[in-house]
């Protein structure tokens, strides 16, 4: 018999329900045996897919802007680095001084918004180290140097580009005299280097600011432009939109402006007016992710880039409720009104005529024509849904009163479920919001289990923008899980209107977040396995879903099994009286810590010791300090633990179903800054939230924690009262598919994900459609743990043709593969 069973792949109307076709049974003709069946109804109409369905999300994280997409080669070019950005920073970070030099902040500055400058003594020099290993230059390429300088008497600046072996280009000299002025020079590299340095030496006393070196060869050869290879990688995706500038940059820090009145506030939310106009007049800012952002890459450049690649611009503005762990609602009506007006001004900057105030500013920057902004997002992942929504409503009312054509996007917080999510969605739904941005980072297993997430969403409610998602890694198994999930996004294209993987970029030497779509250093870039998935889907979207259904893999999961564990996160906690009891009442494990800790294996960080008959973790800065005990084969048991928080930011973590360091469940009590409790499942290192409730843990109070595991159902008790329960019985289906029609080419696009270690021989029934006998095939296939690197890209698309297409035909999809068949109709 076939090892598949039928799963209805419902379209989104009654017309999409198809009559089941029998899977060919085992017979004497073994060549007819198939593992799966896909049946397509070409006469039925599924959802239309907007051309903007898939896009990219750019946030300045992992040095994605300065040292990344922004092509500037000099780090800290305006001497503005400070401890506000990073505790290790000084105004001379990335600079080496030979002689005497100091950074000043006084009335001699270049302008009020560029407050620091370098005072360089006669006969002295400064050398910049660039990013990563240094400044990258290519032989024969042109590089443009500029500096703002002043000198009371005539001074000569000598500028050289070099590395340890010697000169990389002929040195240049510029004569400086008088007030602040911009001076330029051009270099042609005589050889290549990844370890270059830029030195500016002065014959006399001089003041310097905005020391800059740009490759002439930027994307589209634009001045103040983008690094070509990184921009081209985005362009190759053909994204439908670009969401920018964040992320946590948008809704963290002060909401004040950069002015004398605010004390020149350096740790601000991202405010668009700081980022336009001449670069020497743009105010730098502390970056939430622990470094400085120069704003050389600002709103004008984002709009230009979106236009260059044919993508819809989608900016995000702050809503005056901070998130990303800060979680504070700003109560200042005048400040709120100012931000609302700033948002209206932004729309005028993007779309207004050159006769308008901000349209004129756009024209002065070199773009008289409007940017055709149609979507704008207010806020990002706010964890205070009621406070956020009260402010969002004011933004929306003001925007739609002046610009009724604008789609104003709200959000549902930082998670895929839970109290914040439910509250936010209720508010959005009741107010008939246009679109809601969902974010979630979960395990590959979660993505395989939740392909049907949007099948049950209200078709008449707010549309969904899946603005950030990823499966917790850059291995091929992560790409497969994401691809399987994307078939569900397409199937529900009438609900999910926009989707973007996140984050986009990571400089391999400055990483704050993993995984990421594109990796780079100062001389090379490479797409991850996930990038290849996104590229394949974005370049083969189609214009409409063709309803189809497929058979599934039987669910063979047994009971939840695993050992038990204890852990903490930024907290010191004490544990006692751990006992594990089998379903029949017999004791499997017991430890009152009256002796040593030999029964426990320490697999995480932190510092554990026996103190006064308790097992205590004392390091309040350590994250995931897991210790575990017991048998990974245990199932159907009761776990009892007594836990006491001693100090720190959060509560405690009690684990069960522990298979290894990357696969377990834990009850996270007092997590997320001691604001909520949740059960999380770790699978292959990625985590998913199964149930979540608000709640905090008191310091010094002993809590009785009980976890009852029966089969795949878990019930949790806190101090004898049932806290919650869940059943983890959703199959992680490895075989997923969707079919779309490409109106432009007249092709059916059959998209199949086979995320398992065996090939899937599949009977495909095209429902009587007249088709060509040959299909264009693109396949991505690799070992599950394969990872693309600078030197090795095992996950690479392979194109071919398949000549066995007919109304009904069989195709074998390779193990661990994604396959797109483009079949001409006619």
mmCIF file with all atom_site columns, C-alpha atoms in Angstrom, residues 592-716:
data_model
loop_
_atom_site.group_PDB
_atom_site.id
_atom_site.type_symbol
_atom_site.label_atom_id
_atom_site.label_alt_id
_atom_site.label_comp_id
_atom_site.label_asym_id
_atom_site.label_entity_id
_atom_site.label_seq_id
_atom_site.pdbx_PDB_ins_code
_atom_site.Cartn_x
_atom_site.Cartn_y
_atom_site.Cartn_z
_atom_site.occupancy
_atom_site.B_iso_or_equiv
_atom_site.pdbx_formal_charge
_atom_site.auth_seq_id
_atom_site.auth_comp_id
_atom_site.auth_asym_id
_atom_site.auth_atom_id
_atom_site.pdbx_PDB_model_num
ATOM 1   C CA . UNK A 1 592 ? 16.815 16.939 47.685 1.00 0.00 ? 592 UNK A CA 1
ATOM 2   C CA . UNK A 1 593 ? 20.410 18.192 47.260 1.00 0.00 ? 593 UNK A CA 1
ATOM 3   C CA . UNK A 1 594 ? 21.438 17.009 50.700 1.00 0.00 ? 594 UNK A CA 1
ATOM 4   C CA . UNK A 1 595 ? 24.528 15.514 49.090 1.00 0.00 ? 595 UNK A CA 1
ATOM 5   C CA . UNK A 1 596 ? 26.389 16.447 45.909 1.00 0.00 ? 596 UNK A CA 1
ATOM 6   C CA . UNK A 1 597 ? 25.191 17.302 42.385 1.00 0.00 ? 597 UNK A CA 1
ATOM 7   C CA . UNK A 1 598 ? 26.539 14.160 40.728 1.00 0.00 ? 598 UNK A CA 1
ATOM 8   C CA . UNK A 1 599 ? 23.119 13.227 39.308 1.00 0.00 ? 599 UNK A CA 1
ATOM 9   C CA . UNK A 1 600 ? 23.116 16.367 37.115 1.00 0.00 ? 600 UNK A CA 1
ATOM 10  C CA . UNK A 1 601 ? 24.942 17.115 33.888 1.00 0.00 ? 601 UNK A CA 1
ATOM 11  C CA . UNK A 1 602 ? 25.796 20.766 33.243 1.00 0.00 ? 602 UNK A CA 1
ATOM 12  C CA . UNK A 1 603 ? 25.212 21.536 29.532 1.00 0.00 ? 603 UNK A CA 1
ATOM 13  C CA . UNK A 1 604 ? 24.769 25.330 29.615 1.00 0.00 ? 604 UNK A CA 1
ATOM 14  C CA . UNK A 1 605 ? 26.553 28.352 31.054 1.00 0.00 ? 605 UNK A CA 1
ATOM 15  C CA . UNK A 1 606 ? 26.432 29.861 34.498 1.00 0.00 ? 606 UNK A CA 1
ATOM 16  C CA . UNK A 1 607 ? 27.766 28.692 37.841 1.00 0.00 ? 607 UNK A CA 1
ATOM 17  C CA . UNK A 1 608 ? 25.992 25.913 39.794 1.00 0.00 ? 608 UNK A CA 1
ATOM 18  C CA . UNK A 1 609 ? 26.738 24.702 43.310 1.00 0.00 ? 609 UNK A CA 1
ATOM 19  C CA . UNK A 1 610 ? 25.064 23.071 46.323 1.00 0.00 ? 610 UNK A CA 1
ATOM 20  C CA . UNK A 1 611 ? 24.273 25.711 48.960 1.00 0.00 ? 611 UNK A CA 1
ATOM 21  C CA . UNK A 1 612 ? 22.325 25.011 52.156 1.00 0.00 ? 612 UNK A CA 1
ATOM 22  C CA . UNK A 1 613 ? 20.624 21.955 50.697 1.00 0.00 ? 613 UNK A CA 1
ATOM 23  C CA . UNK A 1 614 ? 19.620 23.661 47.440 1.00 0.00 ? 614 UNK A CA 1
ATOM 24  C CA . UNK A 1 615 ? 21.035 23.617 43.907 1.00 0.00 ? 615 UNK A CA 1
ATOM 25  C CA . UNK A 1 616 ? 21.873 27.260 43.149 1.00 0.00 ? 616 UNK A CA 1
ATOM 26  C CA . UNK A 1 617 ? 22.845 29.060 39.952 1.00 0.00 ? 617 UNK A CA 1
ATOM 27  C CA . UNK A 1 618 ? 24.568 32.316 40.946 1.00 0.00 ? 618 UNK A CA 1
ATOM 28  C CA . UNK A 1 619 ? 25.538 34.069 37.690 1.00 0.00 ? 619 UNK A CA 1
ATOM 29  C CA . UNK A 1 620 ? 22.932 36.786 36.977 1.00 0.00 ? 620 UNK A CA 1
ATOM 30  C CA . UNK A 1 621 ? 24.415 37.579 33.555 1.00 0.00 ? 621 UNK A CA 1
ATOM 31  C CA . UNK A 1 622 ? 24.411 34.028 32.150 1.00 0.00 ? 622 UNK A CA 1
ATOM 32  C CA . UNK A 1 623 ? 21.802 32.947 29.591 1.00 0.00 ? 623 UNK A CA 1
ATOM 33  C CA . UNK A 1 624 ? 20.521 29.346 29.489 1.00 0.00 ? 624 UNK A CA 1
ATOM 34  C CA . UNK A 1 625 ? 22.444 27.684 32.280 1.00 0.00 ? 625 UNK A CA 1
ATOM 35  C CA . UNK A 1 626 ? 20.833 24.276 31.721 1.00 0.00 ? 626 UNK A CA 1
ATOM 36  C CA . UNK A 1 627 ? 21.585 21.295 33.948 1.00 0.00 ? 627 UNK A CA 1
ATOM 37  C CA . UNK A 1 628 ? 19.785 18.038 33.205 1.00 0.00 ? 628 UNK A CA 1
ATOM 38  C CA . UNK A 1 629 ? 19.172 14.692 34.814 1.00 0.00 ? 629 UNK A CA 1
ATOM 39  C CA . UNK A 1 630 ? 17.404 11.441 34.073 1.00 0.00 ? 630 UNK A CA 1
ATOM 40  C CA . UNK A 1 631 ? 16.756 9.217  31.074 1.00 0.00 ? 631 UNK A CA 1
ATOM 41  C CA . UNK A 1 632 ? 15.972 10.605 27.571 1.00 0.00 ? 632 UNK A CA 1
ATOM 42  C CA . UNK A 1 633 ? 13.589 7.626  27.157 1.00 0.00 ? 633 UNK A CA 1
ATOM 43  C CA . UNK A 1 634 ? 11.307 8.667  30.031 1.00 0.00 ? 634 UNK A CA 1
ATOM 44  C CA . UNK A 1 635 ? 7.683  9.268  29.103 1.00 0.00 ? 635 UNK A CA 1
ATOM 45  C CA . UNK A 1 636 ? 4.354  9.604  30.936 1.00 0.00 ? 636 UNK A CA 1
ATOM 46  C CA . UNK A 1 637 ? 5.710  11.074 34.147 1.00 0.00 ? 637 UNK A CA 1
ATOM 47  C CA . UNK A 1 638 ? 5.152  13.809 36.752 1.00 0.00 ? 638 UNK A CA 1
ATOM 48  C CA . UNK A 1 639 ? 7.919  16.296 37.517 1.00 0.00 ? 639 UNK A CA 1
ATOM 49  C CA . UNK A 1 640 ? 7.954  18.263 40.785 1.00 0.00 ? 640 UNK A CA 1
ATOM 50  C CA . UNK A 1 641 ? 10.415 21.105 41.493 1.00 0.00 ? 641 UNK A CA 1
ATOM 51  C CA . UNK A 1 642 ? 10.625 23.770 44.182 1.00 0.00 ? 642 UNK A CA 1
ATOM 52  C CA . UNK A 1 643 ? 12.158 26.981 42.770 1.00 0.00 ? 643 UNK A CA 1
ATOM 53  C CA . UNK A 1 644 ? 13.164 30.311 44.321 1.00 0.00 ? 644 UNK A CA 1
ATOM 54  C CA . UNK A 1 645 ? 14.428 33.385 42.497 1.00 0.00 ? 645 UNK A CA 1
ATOM 55  C CA . UNK A 1 646 ? 17.344 34.936 44.362 1.00 0.00 ? 646 UNK A CA 1
ATOM 56  C CA . UNK A 1 647 ? 18.198 37.945 42.145 1.00 0.00 ? 647 UNK A CA 1
ATOM 57  C CA . UNK A 1 648 ? 18.361 39.111 38.529 1.00 0.00 ? 648 UNK A CA 1
ATOM 58  C CA . UNK A 1 649 ? 16.109 40.177 35.670 1.00 0.00 ? 649 UNK A CA 1
ATOM 59  C CA . UNK A 1 650 ? 13.890 37.122 35.151 1.00 0.00 ? 650 UNK A CA 1
ATOM 60  C CA . UNK A 1 651 ? 12.483 34.031 36.865 1.00 0.00 ? 651 UNK A CA 1
ATOM 61  C CA . UNK A 1 652 ? 13.373 30.397 36.325 1.00 0.00 ? 652 UNK A CA 1
ATOM 62  C CA . UNK A 1 653 ? 13.164 27.650 33.736 1.00 0.00 ? 653 UNK A CA 1
ATOM 63  C CA . UNK A 1 654 ? 12.046 24.077 34.323 1.00 0.00 ? 654 UNK A CA 1
ATOM 64  C CA . UNK A 1 655 ? 12.687 21.671 31.448 1.00 0.00 ? 655 UNK A CA 1
ATOM 65  C CA . UNK A 1 656 ? 11.098 18.364 30.488 1.00 0.00 ? 656 UNK A CA 1
ATOM 66  C CA . UNK A 1 657 ? 11.175 16.148 27.414 1.00 0.00 ? 657 UNK A CA 1
ATOM 67  C CA . UNK A 1 658 ? 14.909 16.886 27.230 1.00 0.00 ? 658 UNK A CA 1
ATOM 68  C CA . UNK A 1 659 ? 16.516 14.894 24.423 1.00 0.00 ? 659 UNK A CA 1
ATOM 69  C CA . UNK A 1 660 ? 19.724 16.941 24.045 1.00 0.00 ? 660 UNK A CA 1
ATOM 70  C CA . UNK A 1 661 ? 20.937 20.545 24.228 1.00 0.00 ? 661 UNK A CA 1
ATOM 71  C CA . UNK A 1 662 ? 18.905 21.597 21.179 1.00 0.00 ? 662 UNK A CA 1
ATOM 72  C CA . UNK A 1 663 ? 15.703 19.595 21.709 1.00 0.00 ? 663 UNK A CA 1
ATOM 73  C CA . UNK A 1 664 ? 13.541 20.016 24.797 1.00 0.00 ? 664 UNK A CA 1
ATOM 74  C CA . UNK A 1 665 ? 10.538 21.789 26.316 1.00 0.00 ? 665 UNK A CA 1
ATOM 75  C CA . UNK A 1 666 ? 10.800 24.254 29.152 1.00 0.00 ? 666 UNK A CA 1
ATOM 76  C CA . UNK A 1 667 ? 8.387  26.202 31.290 1.00 0.00 ? 667 UNK A CA 1
ATOM 77  C CA . UNK A 1 668 ? 9.769  29.730 31.320 1.00 0.00 ? 668 UNK A CA 1
ATOM 78  C CA . UNK A 1 669 ? 8.351  31.377 34.441 1.00 0.00 ? 669 UNK A CA 1
ATOM 79  C CA . UNK A 1 670 ? 8.948  35.126 34.656 1.00 0.00 ? 670 UNK A CA 1
ATOM 80  C CA . UNK A 1 671 ? 10.618 35.437 31.270 1.00 0.00 ? 671 UNK A CA 1
ATOM 81  C CA . UNK A 1 672 ? 10.851 38.433 28.932 1.00 0.00 ? 672 UNK A CA 1
ATOM 82  C CA . UNK A 1 673 ? 12.075 40.765 31.638 1.00 0.00 ? 673 UNK A CA 1
ATOM 83  C CA . UNK A 1 674 ? 9.847  39.062 34.249 1.00 0.00 ? 674 UNK A CA 1
ATOM 84  C CA . UNK A 1 675 ? 6.657  40.071 32.403 1.00 0.00 ? 675 UNK A CA 1
ATOM 85  C CA . UNK A 1 676 ? 5.247  36.778 31.158 1.00 0.00 ? 676 UNK A CA 1
ATOM 86  C CA . UNK A 1 677 ? 5.452  33.001 31.475 1.00 0.00 ? 677 UNK A CA 1
ATOM 87  C CA . UNK A 1 678 ? 5.377  30.531 28.613 1.00 0.00 ? 678 UNK A CA 1
ATOM 88  C CA . UNK A 1 679 ? 6.091  27.006 27.539 1.00 0.00 ? 679 UNK A CA 1
ATOM 89  C CA . UNK A 1 680 ? 8.670  26.972 24.769 1.00 0.00 ? 680 UNK A CA 1
ATOM 90  C CA . UNK A 1 681 ? 9.744  24.066 22.619 1.00 0.00 ? 681 UNK A CA 1
ATOM 91  C CA . UNK A 1 682 ? 13.315 23.883 21.365 1.00 0.00 ? 682 UNK A CA 1
ATOM 92  C CA . UNK A 1 683 ? 13.792 21.831 18.210 1.00 0.00 ? 683 UNK A CA 1
ATOM 93  C CA . UNK A 1 684 ? 17.173 21.645 16.488 1.00 0.00 ? 684 UNK A CA 1
ATOM 94  C CA . UNK A 1 685 ? 18.223 24.765 18.394 1.00 0.00 ? 685 UNK A CA 1
ATOM 95  C CA . UNK A 1 686 ? 15.239 26.931 17.392 1.00 0.00 ? 686 UNK A CA 1
ATOM 96  C CA . UNK A 1 687 ? 12.441 27.781 19.823 1.00 0.00 ? 687 UNK A CA 1
ATOM 97  C CA . UNK A 1 688 ? 8.678  28.066 19.459 1.00 0.00 ? 688 UNK A CA 1
ATOM 98  C CA . UNK A 1 689 ? 6.146  29.283 22.014 1.00 0.00 ? 689 UNK A CA 1
ATOM 99  C CA . UNK A 1 690 ? 3.373  26.763 22.679 1.00 0.00 ? 690 UNK A CA 1
ATOM 100 C CA . UNK A 1 691 ? 1.405  28.637 25.376 1.00 0.00 ? 691 UNK A CA 1
ATOM 101 C CA . UNK A 1 692 ? 1.971  32.039 26.975 1.00 0.00 ? 692 UNK A CA 1
ATOM 102 C CA . UNK A 1 693 ? 0.409  34.160 29.763 1.00 0.00 ? 693 UNK A CA 1
ATOM 103 C CA . UNK A 1 694 ? 1.315  37.393 31.538 1.00 0.00 ? 694 UNK A CA 1
ATOM 104 C CA . UNK A 1 695 ? 2.994  36.868 34.889 1.00 0.00 ? 695 UNK A CA 1
ATOM 105 C CA . UNK A 1 696 ? 6.012  37.633 37.043 1.00 0.00 ? 696 UNK A CA 1
ATOM 106 C CA . UNK A 1 697 ? 8.032  35.861 39.707 1.00 0.00 ? 697 UNK A CA 1
ATOM 107 C CA . UNK A 1 698 ? 8.711  37.332 43.166 1.00 0.00 ? 698 UNK A CA 1
ATOM 108 C CA . UNK A 1 699 ? 12.270 37.363 44.465 1.00 0.00 ? 699 UNK A CA 1
ATOM 109 C CA . UNK A 1 700 ? 12.748 35.220 47.564 1.00 0.00 ? 700 UNK A CA 1
ATOM 110 C CA . UNK A 1 701 ? 9.475  33.325 47.267 1.00 0.00 ? 701 UNK A CA 1
ATOM 111 C CA . UNK A 1 702 ? 9.546  29.525 46.924 1.00 0.00 ? 702 UNK A CA 1
ATOM 112 C CA . UNK A 1 703 ? 7.258  28.197 44.182 1.00 0.00 ? 703 UNK A CA 1
ATOM 113 C CA . UNK A 1 704 ? 5.987  24.642 43.784 1.00 0.00 ? 704 UNK A CA 1
ATOM 114 C CA . UNK A 1 705 ? 6.147  23.652 40.124 1.00 0.00 ? 705 UNK A CA 1
ATOM 115 C CA . UNK A 1 706 ? 4.547  20.502 38.760 1.00 0.00 ? 706 UNK A CA 1
ATOM 116 C CA . UNK A 1 707 ? 4.552  19.224 35.190 1.00 0.00 ? 707 UNK A CA 1
ATOM 117 C CA . UNK A 1 708 ? 2.362  16.267 34.199 1.00 0.00 ? 708 UNK A CA 1
ATOM 118 C CA . UNK A 1 709 ? 3.302  14.557 30.915 1.00 0.00 ? 709 UNK A CA 1
ATOM 119 C CA . UNK A 1 710 ? 0.859  12.023 29.443 1.00 0.00 ? 710 UNK A CA 1
ATOM 120 C CA . UNK A 1 711 ? 1.383  10.925 25.891 1.00 0.00 ? 711 UNK A CA 1
ATOM 121 C CA . UNK A 1 712 ? 1.657  14.182 23.973 1.00 0.00 ? 712 UNK A CA 1
ATOM 122 C CA . UNK A 1 713 ? -0.425 16.167 26.451 1.00 0.00 ? 713 UNK A CA 1
ATOM 123 C CA . UNK A 1 714 ? 1.207  18.294 29.145 1.00 0.00 ? 714 UNK A CA 1
ATOM 124 C CA . UNK A 1 715 ? -0.512 19.946 32.113 1.00 0.00 ? 715 UNK A CA 1
ATOM 125 C CA . UNK A 1 716 ? 1.291  22.522 34.249 1.00 0.00 ? 716 UNK A CA 1
#
